[in-house]
Short mmCIF file of C-alpha atoms in Angstrom, two decimals:
data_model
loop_
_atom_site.label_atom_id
_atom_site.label_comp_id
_atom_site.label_asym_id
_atom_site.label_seq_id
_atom_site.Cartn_x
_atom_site.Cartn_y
_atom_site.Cartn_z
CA UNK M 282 0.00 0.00 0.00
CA UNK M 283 1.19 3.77 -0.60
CA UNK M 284 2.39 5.41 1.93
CA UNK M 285 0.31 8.87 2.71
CA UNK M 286 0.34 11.69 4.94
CA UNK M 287 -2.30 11.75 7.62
CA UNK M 288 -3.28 15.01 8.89
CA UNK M 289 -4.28 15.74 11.82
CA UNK M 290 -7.14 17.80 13.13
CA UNK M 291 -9.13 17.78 16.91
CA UNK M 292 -12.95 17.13 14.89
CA UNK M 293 -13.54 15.23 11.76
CA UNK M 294 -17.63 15.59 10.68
CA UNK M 295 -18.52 13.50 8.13
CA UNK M 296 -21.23 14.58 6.00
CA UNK M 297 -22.35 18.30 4.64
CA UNK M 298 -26.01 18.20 4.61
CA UNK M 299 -27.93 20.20 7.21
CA UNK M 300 -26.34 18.06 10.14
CA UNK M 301 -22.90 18.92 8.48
CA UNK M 302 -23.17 22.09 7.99
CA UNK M 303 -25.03 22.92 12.16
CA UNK M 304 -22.48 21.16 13.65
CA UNK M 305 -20.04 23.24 11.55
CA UNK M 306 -21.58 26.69 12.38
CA UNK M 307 -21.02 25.66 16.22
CA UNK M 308 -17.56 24.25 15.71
CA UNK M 309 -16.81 27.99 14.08
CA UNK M 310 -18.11 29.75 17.04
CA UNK M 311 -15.39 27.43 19.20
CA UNK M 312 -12.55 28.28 16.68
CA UNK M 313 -11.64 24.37 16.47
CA UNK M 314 -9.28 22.85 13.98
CA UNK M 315 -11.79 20.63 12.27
CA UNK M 316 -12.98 19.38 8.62
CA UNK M 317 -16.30 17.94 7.30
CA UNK M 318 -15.82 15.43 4.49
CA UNK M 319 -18.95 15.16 1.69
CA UNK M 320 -18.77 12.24 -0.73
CA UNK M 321 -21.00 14.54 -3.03
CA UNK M 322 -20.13 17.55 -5.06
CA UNK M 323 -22.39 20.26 -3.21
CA UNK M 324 -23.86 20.65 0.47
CA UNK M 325 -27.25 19.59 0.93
CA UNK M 326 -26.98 16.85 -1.91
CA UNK M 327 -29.93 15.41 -0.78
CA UNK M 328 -32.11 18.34 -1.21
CA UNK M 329 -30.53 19.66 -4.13
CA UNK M 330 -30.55 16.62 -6.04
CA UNK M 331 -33.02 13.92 -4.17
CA UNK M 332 -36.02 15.79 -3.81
CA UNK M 333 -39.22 15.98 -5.97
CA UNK M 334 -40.25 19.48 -7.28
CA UNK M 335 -43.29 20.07 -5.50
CA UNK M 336 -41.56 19.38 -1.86
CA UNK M 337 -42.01 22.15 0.82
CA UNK M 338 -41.46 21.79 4.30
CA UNK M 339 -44.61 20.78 6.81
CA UNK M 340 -43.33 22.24 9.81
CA UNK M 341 -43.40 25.78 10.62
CA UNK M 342 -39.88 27.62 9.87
CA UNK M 343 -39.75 28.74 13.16
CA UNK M 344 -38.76 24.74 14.15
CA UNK M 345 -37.13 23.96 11.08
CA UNK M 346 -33.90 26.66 11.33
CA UNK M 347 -30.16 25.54 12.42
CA UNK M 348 -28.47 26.64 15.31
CA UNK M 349 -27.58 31.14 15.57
CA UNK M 350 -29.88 32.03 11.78
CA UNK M 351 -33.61 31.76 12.13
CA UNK M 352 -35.59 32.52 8.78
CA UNK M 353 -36.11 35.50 7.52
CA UNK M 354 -39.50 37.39 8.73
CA UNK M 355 -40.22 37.94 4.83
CA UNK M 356 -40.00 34.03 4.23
CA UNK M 357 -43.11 32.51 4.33
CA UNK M 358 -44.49 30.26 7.09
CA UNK M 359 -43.84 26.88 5.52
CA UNK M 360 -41.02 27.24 2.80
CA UNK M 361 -40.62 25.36 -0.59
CA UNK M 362 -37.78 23.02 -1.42
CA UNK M 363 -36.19 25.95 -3.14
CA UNK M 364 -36.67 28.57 -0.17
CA UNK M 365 -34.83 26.00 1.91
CA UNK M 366 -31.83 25.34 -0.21
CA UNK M 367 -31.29 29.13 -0.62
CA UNK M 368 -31.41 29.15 3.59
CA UNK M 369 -28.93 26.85 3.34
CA UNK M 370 -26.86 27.76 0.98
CA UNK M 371 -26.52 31.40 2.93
CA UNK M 372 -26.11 29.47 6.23
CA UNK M 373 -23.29 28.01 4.73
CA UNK M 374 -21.86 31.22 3.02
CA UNK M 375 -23.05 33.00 6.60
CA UNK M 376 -20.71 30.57 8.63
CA UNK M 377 -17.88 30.73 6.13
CA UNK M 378 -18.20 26.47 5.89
CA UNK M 379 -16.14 24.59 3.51
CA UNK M 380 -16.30 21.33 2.76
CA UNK M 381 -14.37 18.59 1.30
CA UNK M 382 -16.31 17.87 -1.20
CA UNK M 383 -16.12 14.05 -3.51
CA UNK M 384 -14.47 12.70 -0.42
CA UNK M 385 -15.72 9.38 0.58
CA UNK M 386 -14.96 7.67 4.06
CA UNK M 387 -14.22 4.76 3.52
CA UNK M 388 -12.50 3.96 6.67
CA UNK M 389 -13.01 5.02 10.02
CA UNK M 390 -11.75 3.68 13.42
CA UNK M 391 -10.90 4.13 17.37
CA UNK M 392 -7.03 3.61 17.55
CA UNK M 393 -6.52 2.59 21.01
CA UNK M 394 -2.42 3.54 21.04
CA UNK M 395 -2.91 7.14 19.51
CA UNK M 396 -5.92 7.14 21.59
CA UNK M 397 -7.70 8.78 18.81
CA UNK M 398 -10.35 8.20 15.34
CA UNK M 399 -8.33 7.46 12.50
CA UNK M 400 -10.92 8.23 9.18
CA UNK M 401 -9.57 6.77 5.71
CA UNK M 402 -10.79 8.73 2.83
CA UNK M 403 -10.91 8.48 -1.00
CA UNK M 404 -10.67 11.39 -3.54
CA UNK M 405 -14.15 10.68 -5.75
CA UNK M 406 -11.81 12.41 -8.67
CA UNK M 407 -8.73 11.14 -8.41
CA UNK M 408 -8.98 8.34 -6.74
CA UNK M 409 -6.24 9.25 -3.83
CA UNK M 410 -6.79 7.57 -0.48
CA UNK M 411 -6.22 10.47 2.61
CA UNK M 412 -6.25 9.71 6.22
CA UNK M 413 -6.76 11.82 9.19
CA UNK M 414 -6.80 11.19 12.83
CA UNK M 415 -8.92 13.16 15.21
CA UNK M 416 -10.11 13.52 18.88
CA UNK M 417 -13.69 13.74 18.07
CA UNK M 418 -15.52 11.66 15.24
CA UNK M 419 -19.17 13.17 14.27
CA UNK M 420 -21.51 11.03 12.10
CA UNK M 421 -23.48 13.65 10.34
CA UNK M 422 -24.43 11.65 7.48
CA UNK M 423 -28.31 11.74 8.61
CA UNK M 424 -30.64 9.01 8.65
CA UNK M 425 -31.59 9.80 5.23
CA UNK M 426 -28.61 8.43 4.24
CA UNK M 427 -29.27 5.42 1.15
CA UNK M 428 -32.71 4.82 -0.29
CA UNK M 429 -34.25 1.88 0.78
CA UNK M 430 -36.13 -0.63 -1.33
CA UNK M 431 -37.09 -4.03 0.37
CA UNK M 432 -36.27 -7.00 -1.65
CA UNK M 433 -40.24 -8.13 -1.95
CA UNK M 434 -41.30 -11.44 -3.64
CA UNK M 435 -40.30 -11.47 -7.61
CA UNK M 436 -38.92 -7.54 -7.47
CA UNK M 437 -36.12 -8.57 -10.36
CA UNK M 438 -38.78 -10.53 -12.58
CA UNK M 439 -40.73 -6.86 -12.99
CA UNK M 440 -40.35 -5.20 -16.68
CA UNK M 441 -41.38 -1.93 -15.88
CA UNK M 442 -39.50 0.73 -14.15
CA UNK M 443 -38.44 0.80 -10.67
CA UNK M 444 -37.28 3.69 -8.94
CA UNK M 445 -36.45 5.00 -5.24
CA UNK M 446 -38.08 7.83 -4.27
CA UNK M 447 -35.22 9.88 -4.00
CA UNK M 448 -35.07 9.41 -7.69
CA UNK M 449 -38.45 10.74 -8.27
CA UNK M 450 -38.60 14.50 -8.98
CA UNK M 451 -42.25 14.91 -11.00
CA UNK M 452 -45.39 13.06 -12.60
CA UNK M 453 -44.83 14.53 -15.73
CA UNK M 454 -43.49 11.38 -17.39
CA UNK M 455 -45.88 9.46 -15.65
CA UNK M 456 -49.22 10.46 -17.60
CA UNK M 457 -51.56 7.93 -18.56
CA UNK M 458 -48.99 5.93 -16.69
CA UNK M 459 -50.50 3.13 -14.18
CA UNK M 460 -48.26 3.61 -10.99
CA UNK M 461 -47.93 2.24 -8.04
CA UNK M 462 -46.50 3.64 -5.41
CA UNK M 463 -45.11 1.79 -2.28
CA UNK M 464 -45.25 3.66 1.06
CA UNK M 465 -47.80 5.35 2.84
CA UNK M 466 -45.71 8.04 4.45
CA UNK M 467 -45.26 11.66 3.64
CA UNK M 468 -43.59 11.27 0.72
CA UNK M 469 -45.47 7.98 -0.71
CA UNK M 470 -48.63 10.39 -0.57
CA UNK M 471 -47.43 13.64 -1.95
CA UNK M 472 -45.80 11.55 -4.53
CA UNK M 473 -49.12 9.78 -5.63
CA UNK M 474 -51.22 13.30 -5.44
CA UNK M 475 -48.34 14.29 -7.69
CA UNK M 476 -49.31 11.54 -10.06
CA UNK M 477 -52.84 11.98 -9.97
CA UNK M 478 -52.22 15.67 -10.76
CA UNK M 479 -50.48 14.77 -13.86
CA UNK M 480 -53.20 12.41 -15.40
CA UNK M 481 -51.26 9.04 -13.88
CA UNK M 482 -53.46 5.99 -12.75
CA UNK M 483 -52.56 6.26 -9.36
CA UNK M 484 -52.63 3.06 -6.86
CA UNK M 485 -50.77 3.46 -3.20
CA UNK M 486 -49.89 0.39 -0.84
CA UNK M 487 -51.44 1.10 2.75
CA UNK M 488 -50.21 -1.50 4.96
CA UNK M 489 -50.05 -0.06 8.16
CA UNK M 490 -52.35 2.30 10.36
CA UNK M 491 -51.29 6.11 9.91
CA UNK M 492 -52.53 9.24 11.34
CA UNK M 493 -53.69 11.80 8.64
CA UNK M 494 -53.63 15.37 9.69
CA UNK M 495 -52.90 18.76 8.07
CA UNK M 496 -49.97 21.04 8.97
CA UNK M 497 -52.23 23.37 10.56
CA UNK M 498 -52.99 20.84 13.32
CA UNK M 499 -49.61 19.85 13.71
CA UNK M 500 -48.77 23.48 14.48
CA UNK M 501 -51.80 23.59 16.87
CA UNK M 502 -50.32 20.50 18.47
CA UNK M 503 -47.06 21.45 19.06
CA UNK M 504 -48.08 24.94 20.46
CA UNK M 505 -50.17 22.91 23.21
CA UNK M 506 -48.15 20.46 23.69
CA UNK M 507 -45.97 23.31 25.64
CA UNK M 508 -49.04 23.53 28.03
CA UNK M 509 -50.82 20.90 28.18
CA UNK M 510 -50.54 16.49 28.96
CA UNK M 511 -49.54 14.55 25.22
CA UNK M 512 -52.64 12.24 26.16
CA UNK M 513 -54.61 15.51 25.57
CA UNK M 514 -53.29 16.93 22.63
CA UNK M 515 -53.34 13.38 21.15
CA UNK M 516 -56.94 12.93 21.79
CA UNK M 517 -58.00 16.56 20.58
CA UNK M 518 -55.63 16.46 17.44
CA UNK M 519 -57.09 13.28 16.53
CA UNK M 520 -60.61 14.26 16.89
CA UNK M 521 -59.73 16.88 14.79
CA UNK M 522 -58.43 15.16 12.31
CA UNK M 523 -61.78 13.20 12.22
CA UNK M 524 -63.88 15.46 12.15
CA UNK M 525 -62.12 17.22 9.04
CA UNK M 526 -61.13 13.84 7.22
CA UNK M 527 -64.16 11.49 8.23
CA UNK M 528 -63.87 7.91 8.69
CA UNK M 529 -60.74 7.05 6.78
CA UNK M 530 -60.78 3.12 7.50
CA UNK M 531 -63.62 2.68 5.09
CA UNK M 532 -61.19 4.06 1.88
CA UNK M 533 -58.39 1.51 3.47
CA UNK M 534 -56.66 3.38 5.73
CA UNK M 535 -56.39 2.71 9.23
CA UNK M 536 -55.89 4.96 12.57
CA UNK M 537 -53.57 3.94 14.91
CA UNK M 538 -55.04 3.00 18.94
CA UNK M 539 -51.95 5.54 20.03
CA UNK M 540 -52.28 9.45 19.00
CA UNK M 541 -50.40 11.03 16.43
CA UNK M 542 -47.61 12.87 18.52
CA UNK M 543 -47.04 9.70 20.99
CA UNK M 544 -46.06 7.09 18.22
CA UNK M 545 -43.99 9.96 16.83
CA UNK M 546 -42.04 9.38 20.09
CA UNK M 547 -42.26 5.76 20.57
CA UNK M 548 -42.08 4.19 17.12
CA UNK M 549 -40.44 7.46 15.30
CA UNK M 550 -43.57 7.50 13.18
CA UNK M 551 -44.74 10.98 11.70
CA UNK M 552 -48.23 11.78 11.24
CA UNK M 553 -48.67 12.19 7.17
CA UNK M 554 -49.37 15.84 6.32
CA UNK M 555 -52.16 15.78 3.31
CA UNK M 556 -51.58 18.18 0.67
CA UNK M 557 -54.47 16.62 -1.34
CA UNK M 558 -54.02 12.90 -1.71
CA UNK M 559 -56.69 12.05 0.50
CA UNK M 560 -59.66 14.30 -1.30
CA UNK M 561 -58.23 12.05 -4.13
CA UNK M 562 -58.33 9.15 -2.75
CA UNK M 563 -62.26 9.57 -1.40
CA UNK M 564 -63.13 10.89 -5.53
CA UNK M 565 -61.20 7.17 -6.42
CA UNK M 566 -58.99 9.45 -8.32
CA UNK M 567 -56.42 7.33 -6.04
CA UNK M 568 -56.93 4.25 -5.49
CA UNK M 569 -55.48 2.49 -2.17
CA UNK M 570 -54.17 -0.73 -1.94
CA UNK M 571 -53.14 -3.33 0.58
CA UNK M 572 -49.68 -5.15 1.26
CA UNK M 573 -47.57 -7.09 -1.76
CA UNK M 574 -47.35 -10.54 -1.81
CA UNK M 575 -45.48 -10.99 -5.08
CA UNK M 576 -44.53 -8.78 -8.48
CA UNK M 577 -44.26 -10.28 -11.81
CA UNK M 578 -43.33 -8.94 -14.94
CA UNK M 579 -46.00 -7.01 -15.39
CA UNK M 580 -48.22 -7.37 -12.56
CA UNK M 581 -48.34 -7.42 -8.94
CA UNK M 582 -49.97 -9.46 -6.22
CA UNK M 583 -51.78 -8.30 -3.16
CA UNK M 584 -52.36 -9.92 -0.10
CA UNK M 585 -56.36 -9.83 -0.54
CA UNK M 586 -55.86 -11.98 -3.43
CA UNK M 587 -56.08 -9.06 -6.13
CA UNK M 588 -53.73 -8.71 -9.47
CA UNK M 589 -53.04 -5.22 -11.04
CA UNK M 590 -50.93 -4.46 -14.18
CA UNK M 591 -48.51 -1.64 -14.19
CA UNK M 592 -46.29 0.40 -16.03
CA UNK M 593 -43.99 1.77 -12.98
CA UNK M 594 -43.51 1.46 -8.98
CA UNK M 595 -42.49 3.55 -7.02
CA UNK M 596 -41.10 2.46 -3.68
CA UNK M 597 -41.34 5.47 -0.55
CA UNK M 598 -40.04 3.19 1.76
CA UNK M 599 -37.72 5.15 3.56
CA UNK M 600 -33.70 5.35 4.00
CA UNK M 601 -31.24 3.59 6.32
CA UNK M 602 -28.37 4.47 7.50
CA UNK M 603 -24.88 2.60 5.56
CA UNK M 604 -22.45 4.63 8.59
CA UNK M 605 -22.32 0.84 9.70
CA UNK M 606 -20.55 -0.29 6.73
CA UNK M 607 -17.35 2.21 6.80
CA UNK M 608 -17.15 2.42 11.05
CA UNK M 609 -15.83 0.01 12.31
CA UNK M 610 -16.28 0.86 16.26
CA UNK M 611 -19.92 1.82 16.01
CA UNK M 612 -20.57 -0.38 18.70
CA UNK M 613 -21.62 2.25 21.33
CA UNK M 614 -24.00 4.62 19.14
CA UNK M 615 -25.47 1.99 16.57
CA UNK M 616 -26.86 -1.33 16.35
CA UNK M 617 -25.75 -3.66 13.57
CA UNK M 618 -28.56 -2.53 11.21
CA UNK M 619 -27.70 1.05 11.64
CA UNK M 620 -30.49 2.30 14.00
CA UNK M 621 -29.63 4.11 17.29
CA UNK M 622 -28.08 2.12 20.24
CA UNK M 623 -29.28 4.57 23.03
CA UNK M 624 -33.15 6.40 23.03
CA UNK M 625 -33.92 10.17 22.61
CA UNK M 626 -32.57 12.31 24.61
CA UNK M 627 -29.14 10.15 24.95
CA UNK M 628 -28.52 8.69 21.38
CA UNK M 629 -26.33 11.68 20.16
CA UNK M 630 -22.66 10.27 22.09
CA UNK M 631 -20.47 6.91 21.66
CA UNK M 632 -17.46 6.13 22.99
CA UNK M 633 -14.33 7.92 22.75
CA UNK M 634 -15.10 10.90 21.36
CA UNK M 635 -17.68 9.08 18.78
CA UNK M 636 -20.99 11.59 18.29
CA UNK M 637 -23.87 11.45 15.65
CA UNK M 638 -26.33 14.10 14.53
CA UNK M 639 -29.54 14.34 12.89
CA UNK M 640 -30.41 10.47 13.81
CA UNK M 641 -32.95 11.57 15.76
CA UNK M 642 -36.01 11.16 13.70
CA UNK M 643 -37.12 15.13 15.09
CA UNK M 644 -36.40 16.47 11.34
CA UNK M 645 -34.26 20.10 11.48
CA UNK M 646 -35.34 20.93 15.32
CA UNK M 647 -33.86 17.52 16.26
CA UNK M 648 -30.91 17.95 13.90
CA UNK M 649 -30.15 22.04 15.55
CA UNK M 650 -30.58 19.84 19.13
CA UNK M 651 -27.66 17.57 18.19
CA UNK M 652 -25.20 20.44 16.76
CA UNK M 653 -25.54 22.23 20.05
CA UNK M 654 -25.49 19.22 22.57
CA UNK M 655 -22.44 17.90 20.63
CA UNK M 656 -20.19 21.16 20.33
CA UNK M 657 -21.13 21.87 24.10
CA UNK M 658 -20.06 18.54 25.05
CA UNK M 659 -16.86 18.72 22.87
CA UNK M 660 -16.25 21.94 24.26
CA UNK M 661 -17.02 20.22 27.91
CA UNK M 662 -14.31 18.20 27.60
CA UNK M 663 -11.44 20.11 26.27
CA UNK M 664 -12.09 22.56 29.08
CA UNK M 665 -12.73 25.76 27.00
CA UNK M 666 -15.15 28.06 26.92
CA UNK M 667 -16.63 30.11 23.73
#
């Protein structure tokens, strides 16, 4: 093997999305030698490049800013795809962060004589390995880290086409298209009211209970949830949401027995936020479908016995986290499938200097949560103060 140079720094983050770049803005404020490390060729690659068009954020922008720059009073309350990337692109200019960018870590581990991380890195360009070694290791490559599609029954035999969601940008191409779309979540239903909107014959899988509600109530809900017992705001949010949506079980989706804001905190399941689907769904203009039990080559199986042809699927079925594959010592923040070792409020710290951020499942508020409780705790131990 060549021999190489390893440089040496007190913080290596790896990742430059909006983790990245929050833990970077507090690292700046503690004048620390560090370096963040992006495989990709921009910050925010993700939302840049993996998004669909229509995409705007459901929370309020008052909970979904990173740590010392709220949004602008002349942004609107719940900003576009666009809006945000601008925010961050001036957060980044704002904090003076720059990146490493086409570096990929493919290497990173505790070594117990140096007493510190030592992170391997190629050069996406050139193809140069680099290593550093560091006191303090931060994981900010996010929990929407690869796109996930689950290897169901016959997926390969399927002649149509098959993409992640993060691949999906607009229904345009999809007219007079029958798609299916996998994944009941957010961005499974915005996806298929996408569809629907551009003349596609839209199915969606429903396989699990969900909570429908609209960003309104969410806002209501976290406002009294400051005041008053989560039982409460559960049980009034949901009747809410009932009394606005009707009886949703009868057009194949189920409620869950425990309120929309508890299972966000037991199971890390979000409510989905309708921007239309459902209003399509009750005209039949979408049509909602149970679980897969097989795909063919031009067809697919459902579990109630049912056989549909289409033309593409689309699977919203989430990300995991690949950190697992290139850490080696992960023991003490992750499990072996990449999901948090420790709870909320304690899963942000390993071992030996080892941190993550934006794991959380608590979208930007969770992710400006970590960058502060991090760079305090790194500042903590070195025994300095801003």
């Amino acid at each position: 093997m060549a021999n190489f140079s390893k440089e040496e720094l007190e913080v290596v983050v790896v990742g430059a999305g909006p983790s990245g770049i929050a833990i970077s803005a507090c690292l700046n404020k503690l004048g620390i030698k560090y370096i963040v490390l992006e495989k990709e060729d921009c910050c925010a690659y993700l939302w840049k490049k993996k998004t669909y068009d229509r995409l705007h954020l459901h929370l309020s922008k008052k909970i979904c800013s990173l740590p010392f720059m709220p949004h602008a009073t002349s942004s609107p309350k719940y900003l576009s795809k666009n809006e945000f990337i601008q925010y961050l692109d001036e957060y980044v200019e704002h904090f003076n962060i720059k990146p490493k960018f086409q570096t990929c870590v493919e290497l990173a581990f505790y070594n117990n004589e140096e007493k510190k991380w030592n992170v391997k890195s190629r050069n996406v360009a050139s193809g140069e390995m680099e290593l550093y070694a560091c006191d303090f290791l931060i994981l900010a490559t996010g929990e929407n880290n690869e796109g996930y599609i689950p290897n169901v029954v016959g997926i390969k035999n399927f002649k149509g086409n098959i993409i992640h969601s993060s691949d999906y940008k607009s229904g345009e191409q999809y007219k007079d298209k029958k798609v299916l779309v996998i994944g009941s979540g957010n961005s499974g239903m915005e996806i298929a009211f996408d569809l629907s909107n551009y003349g596609s014959h839209t199915s969606i899988v429903v396989r699990s209970p969900i909570h429908v509600v609209t960003r309104e109530m969410v806002h209501i809900g976290m406002v009294l949830l400051k005041y008053l017992p989560i039982s409460l705001v559960d049980t009034m949010i949901a009747k809410f949401a009932k009394f606005k949506f009707g009886n949703l079980e009868k057009f194949g989706i189920p409620q869950p027995e425990e309120g929309p804001f508890s299972i966000k905190i037991s199971k890390g399941t979000s409510p989905v936020i309708d921007v239309g689907a459902i209003g399509k769904i009750k005209l039949e203009e979408i049509k909602v479908l149970p679980g897969i039990s097989e795909i063919k080559e031009h067809t697919v199986m459902f579990e109630n016995g049912e056989e549909r042809q289409f033309d593409a699927i689309i699977f919203a079925t989430g990300y995991k986290n690949v950190a697992t594959k290139w850490l080696k010592d992960y023991s003490s923040i992750f499990l072996d499938d990449g999901t948090l070792k420790n709870e909320f409020p304690n899963h942000w710290k390993g071992e030996n200097g080892l941190y993550c951020a934006g794991f959380s499942k608590r979208g930007l508020a969770g992710i400006s949560m970590d960058a502060i409780t991090i760079v305090d705790d790194i500042k903590t131990i070195r025994g300095e103060k801003i």
